[in-house]
Tab-separated table of C-alpha atoms in Angstrom:
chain	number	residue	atom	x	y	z
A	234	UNK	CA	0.000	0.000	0.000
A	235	UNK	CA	2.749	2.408	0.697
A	236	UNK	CA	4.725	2.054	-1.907
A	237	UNK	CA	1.621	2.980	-4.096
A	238	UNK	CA	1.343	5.821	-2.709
A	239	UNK	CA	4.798	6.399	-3.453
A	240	UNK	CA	3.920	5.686	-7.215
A	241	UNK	CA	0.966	7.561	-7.165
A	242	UNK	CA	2.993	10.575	-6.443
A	243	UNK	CA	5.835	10.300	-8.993
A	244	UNK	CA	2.932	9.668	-11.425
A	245	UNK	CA	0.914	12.623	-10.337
A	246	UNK	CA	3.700	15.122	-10.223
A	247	UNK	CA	4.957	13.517	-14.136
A	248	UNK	CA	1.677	14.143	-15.362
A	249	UNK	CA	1.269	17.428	-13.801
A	250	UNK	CA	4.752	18.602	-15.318
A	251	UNK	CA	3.153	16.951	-18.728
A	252	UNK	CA	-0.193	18.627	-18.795
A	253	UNK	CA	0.877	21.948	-17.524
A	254	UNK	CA	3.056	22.264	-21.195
A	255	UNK	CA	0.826	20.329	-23.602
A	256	UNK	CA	-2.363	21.476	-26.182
A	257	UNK	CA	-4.885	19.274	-27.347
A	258	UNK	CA	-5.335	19.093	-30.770
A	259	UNK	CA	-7.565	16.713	-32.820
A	260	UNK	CA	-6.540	15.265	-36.067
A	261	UNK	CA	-8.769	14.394	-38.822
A	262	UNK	CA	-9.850	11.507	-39.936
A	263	UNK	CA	-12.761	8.747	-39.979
A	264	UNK	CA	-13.344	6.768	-37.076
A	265	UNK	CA	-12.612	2.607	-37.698
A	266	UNK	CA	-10.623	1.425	-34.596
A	267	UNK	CA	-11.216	2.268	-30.640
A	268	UNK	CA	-9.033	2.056	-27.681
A	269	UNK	CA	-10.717	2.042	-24.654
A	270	UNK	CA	-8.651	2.875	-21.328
A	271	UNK	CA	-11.130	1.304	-18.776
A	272	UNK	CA	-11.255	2.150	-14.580
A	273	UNK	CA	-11.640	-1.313	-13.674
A	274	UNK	CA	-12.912	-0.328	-10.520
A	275	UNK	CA	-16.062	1.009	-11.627
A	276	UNK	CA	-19.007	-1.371	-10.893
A	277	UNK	CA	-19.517	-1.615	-14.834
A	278	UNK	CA	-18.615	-4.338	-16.955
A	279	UNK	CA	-16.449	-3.103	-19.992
A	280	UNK	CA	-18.038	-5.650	-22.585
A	281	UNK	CA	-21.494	-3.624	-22.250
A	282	UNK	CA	-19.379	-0.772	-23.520
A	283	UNK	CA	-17.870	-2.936	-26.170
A	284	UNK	CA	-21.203	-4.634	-27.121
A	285	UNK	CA	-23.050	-0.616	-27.317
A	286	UNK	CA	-19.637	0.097	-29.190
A	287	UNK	CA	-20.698	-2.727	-31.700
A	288	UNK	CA	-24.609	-1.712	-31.949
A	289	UNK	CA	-22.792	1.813	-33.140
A	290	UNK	CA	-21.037	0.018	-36.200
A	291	UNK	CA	-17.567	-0.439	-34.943
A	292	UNK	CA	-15.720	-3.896	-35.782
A	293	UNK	CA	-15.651	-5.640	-32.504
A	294	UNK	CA	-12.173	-6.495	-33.645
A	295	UNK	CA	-11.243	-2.975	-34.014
A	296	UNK	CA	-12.203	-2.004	-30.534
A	297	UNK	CA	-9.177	-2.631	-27.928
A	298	UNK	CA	-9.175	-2.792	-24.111
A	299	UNK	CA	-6.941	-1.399	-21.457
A	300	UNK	CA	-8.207	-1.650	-18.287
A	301	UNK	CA	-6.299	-0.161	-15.161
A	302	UNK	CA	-7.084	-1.734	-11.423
A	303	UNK	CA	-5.853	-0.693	-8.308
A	304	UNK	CA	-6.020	-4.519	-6.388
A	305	UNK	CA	-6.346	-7.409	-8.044
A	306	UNK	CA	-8.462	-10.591	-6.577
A	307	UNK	CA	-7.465	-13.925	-7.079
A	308	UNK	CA	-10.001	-15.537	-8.576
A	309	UNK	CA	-10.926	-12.366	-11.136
A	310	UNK	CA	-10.139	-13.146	-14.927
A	311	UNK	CA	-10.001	-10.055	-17.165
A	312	UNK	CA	-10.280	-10.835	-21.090
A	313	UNK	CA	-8.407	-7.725	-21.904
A	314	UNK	CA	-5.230	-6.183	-21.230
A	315	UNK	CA	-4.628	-5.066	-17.611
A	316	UNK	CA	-2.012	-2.613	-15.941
A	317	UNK	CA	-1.745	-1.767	-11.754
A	318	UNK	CA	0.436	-0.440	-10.086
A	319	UNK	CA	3.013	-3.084	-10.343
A	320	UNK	CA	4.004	-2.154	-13.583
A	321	UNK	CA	4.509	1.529	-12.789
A	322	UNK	CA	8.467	1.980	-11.494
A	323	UNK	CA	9.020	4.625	-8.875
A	324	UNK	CA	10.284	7.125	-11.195
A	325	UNK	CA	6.593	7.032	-12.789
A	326	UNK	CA	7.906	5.200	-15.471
A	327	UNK	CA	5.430	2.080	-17.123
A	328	UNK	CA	6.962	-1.168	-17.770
A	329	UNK	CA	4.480	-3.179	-19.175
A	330	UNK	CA	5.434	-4.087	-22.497
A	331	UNK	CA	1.582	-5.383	-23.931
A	332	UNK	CA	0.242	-1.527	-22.527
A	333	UNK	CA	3.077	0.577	-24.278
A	334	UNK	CA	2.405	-1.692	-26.835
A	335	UNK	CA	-1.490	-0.450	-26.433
A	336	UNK	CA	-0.269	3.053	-25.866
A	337	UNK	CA	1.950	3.068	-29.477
A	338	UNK	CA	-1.179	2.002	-31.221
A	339	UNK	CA	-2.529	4.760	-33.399
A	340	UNK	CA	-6.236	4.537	-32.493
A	341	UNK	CA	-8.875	6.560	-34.495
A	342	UNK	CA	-10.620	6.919	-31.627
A	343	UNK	CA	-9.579	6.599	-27.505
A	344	UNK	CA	-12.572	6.984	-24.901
A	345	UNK	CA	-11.118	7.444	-21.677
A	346	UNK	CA	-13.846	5.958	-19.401
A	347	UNK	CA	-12.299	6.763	-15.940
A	348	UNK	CA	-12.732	9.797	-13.576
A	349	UNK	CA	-9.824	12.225	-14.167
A	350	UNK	CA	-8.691	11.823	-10.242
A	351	UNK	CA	-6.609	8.347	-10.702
A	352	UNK	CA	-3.156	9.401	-11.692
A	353	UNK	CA	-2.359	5.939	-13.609
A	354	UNK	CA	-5.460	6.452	-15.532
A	355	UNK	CA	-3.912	10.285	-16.581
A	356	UNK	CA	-0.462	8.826	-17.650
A	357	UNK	CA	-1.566	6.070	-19.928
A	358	UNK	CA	-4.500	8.689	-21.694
A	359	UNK	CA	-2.159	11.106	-21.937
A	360	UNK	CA	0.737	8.501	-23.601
A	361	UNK	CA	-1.242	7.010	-25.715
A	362	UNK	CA	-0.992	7.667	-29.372
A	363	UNK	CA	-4.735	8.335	-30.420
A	364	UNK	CA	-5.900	10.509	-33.119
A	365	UNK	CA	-9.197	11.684	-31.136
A	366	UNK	CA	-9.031	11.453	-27.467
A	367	UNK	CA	-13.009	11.603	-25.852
A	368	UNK	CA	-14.116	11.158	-22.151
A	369	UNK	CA	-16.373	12.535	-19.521
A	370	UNK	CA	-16.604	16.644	-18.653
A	371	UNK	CA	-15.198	15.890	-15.094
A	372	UNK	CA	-11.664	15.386	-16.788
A	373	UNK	CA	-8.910	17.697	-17.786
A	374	UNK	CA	-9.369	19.695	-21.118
A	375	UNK	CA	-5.902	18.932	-21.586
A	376	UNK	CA	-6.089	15.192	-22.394
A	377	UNK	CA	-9.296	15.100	-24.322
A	378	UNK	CA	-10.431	17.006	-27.499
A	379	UNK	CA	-13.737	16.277	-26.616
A	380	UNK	CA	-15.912	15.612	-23.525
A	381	UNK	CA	-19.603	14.143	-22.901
A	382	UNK	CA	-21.012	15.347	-19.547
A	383	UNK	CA	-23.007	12.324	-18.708
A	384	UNK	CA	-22.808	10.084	-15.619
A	385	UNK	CA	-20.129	7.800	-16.009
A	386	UNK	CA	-22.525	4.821	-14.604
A	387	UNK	CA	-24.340	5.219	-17.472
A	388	UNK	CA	-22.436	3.462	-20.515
A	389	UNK	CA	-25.312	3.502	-23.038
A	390	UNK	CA	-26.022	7.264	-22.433
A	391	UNK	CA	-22.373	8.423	-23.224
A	392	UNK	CA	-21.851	5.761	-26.106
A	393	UNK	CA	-24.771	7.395	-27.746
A	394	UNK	CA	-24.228	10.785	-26.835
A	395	UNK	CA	-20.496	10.212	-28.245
A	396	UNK	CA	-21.699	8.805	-31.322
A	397	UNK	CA	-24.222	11.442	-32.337
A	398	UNK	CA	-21.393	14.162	-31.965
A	399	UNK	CA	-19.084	12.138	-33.674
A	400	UNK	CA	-21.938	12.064	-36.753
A	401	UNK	CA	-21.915	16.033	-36.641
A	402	UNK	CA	-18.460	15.815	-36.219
A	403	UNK	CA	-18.093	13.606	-39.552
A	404	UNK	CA	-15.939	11.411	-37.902
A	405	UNK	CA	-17.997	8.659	-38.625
């Protein structure tokens, strides 16, 4: 437990320095594959989000999964990539080779579905190499180009919210 909290402050002061000298800015392009950086301690369960990604017309193959978790229990299986704070070194510094590899991907589209308070959820939205970066209005402007101000408990809501901006948008 300590030594998280140890983490969590190299991370938070890294992204802080990170932010504090960085602009958003959206590039164009049509919308075909999805990362998805996940809080896996939200009481949802991400394949609702992938299945409401699907009823949208994205490939389900397209769409990829990060999910970040503070504790893990022993008998939980996760079918998609997952990162804690093991694999964060105390410089701040990830060291899981499958999320860089995640974070390198150039994604049309990356929703961040987490509150903007965890400071591992910060580093890998703001590292990864998306062309449109989306979440909820409670996050930094700095991260996302665009925000939906729904309740983050509601999946469907924001997917379709998302989706009919995207339309104006022309991203899709």
């Amino acid at each position: 437990m300590f030594l998280n909290i140890i983490k969590n402050f190299s991370l938070k002061n890294k992204v802080s320095k990170l932010l504090s000298n960085t602009i958003a800015t959206p590039k164009d392009g049509v919308i075909k594959t999805v990362g998805v950086i996940f809080d896996g301690n939200l009481a949802l369960d991400i394949e609702n989000i992938v299945k409401e990604l699907v009823k949208q017309g994205i490939d389900k193959n397209q769409v990829k999964v990060l999910i970040f978790k503070t504790k893990i229990n022993k008998n939980e299986v996760f079918n998609h990539e997952l990162v804690t704070y093991k694999e964060f070194n105390w410089s701040g510094e990830l060291t899981h080779s499958k999320a860089e590899l995640f974070l390198n991907t150039n994604f049309d589209l990356l929703i961040n579905y987490h509150e903007f308070d965890k400071e591992p959820l910060v580093y890998l939205s703001y590292f990864s190499n998306a062309n449109f970066k989306v979440g909820f209005n409670t996050q930094d402007k700095i991260v996302n180009q665009f925000m939906v101000n729904t309740n983050i408990n509601n999946y469907e809501l924001f997917v379709d919210e998302l989706f009919k901006y995207l339309k104006i948008l022309k991203k899709i």
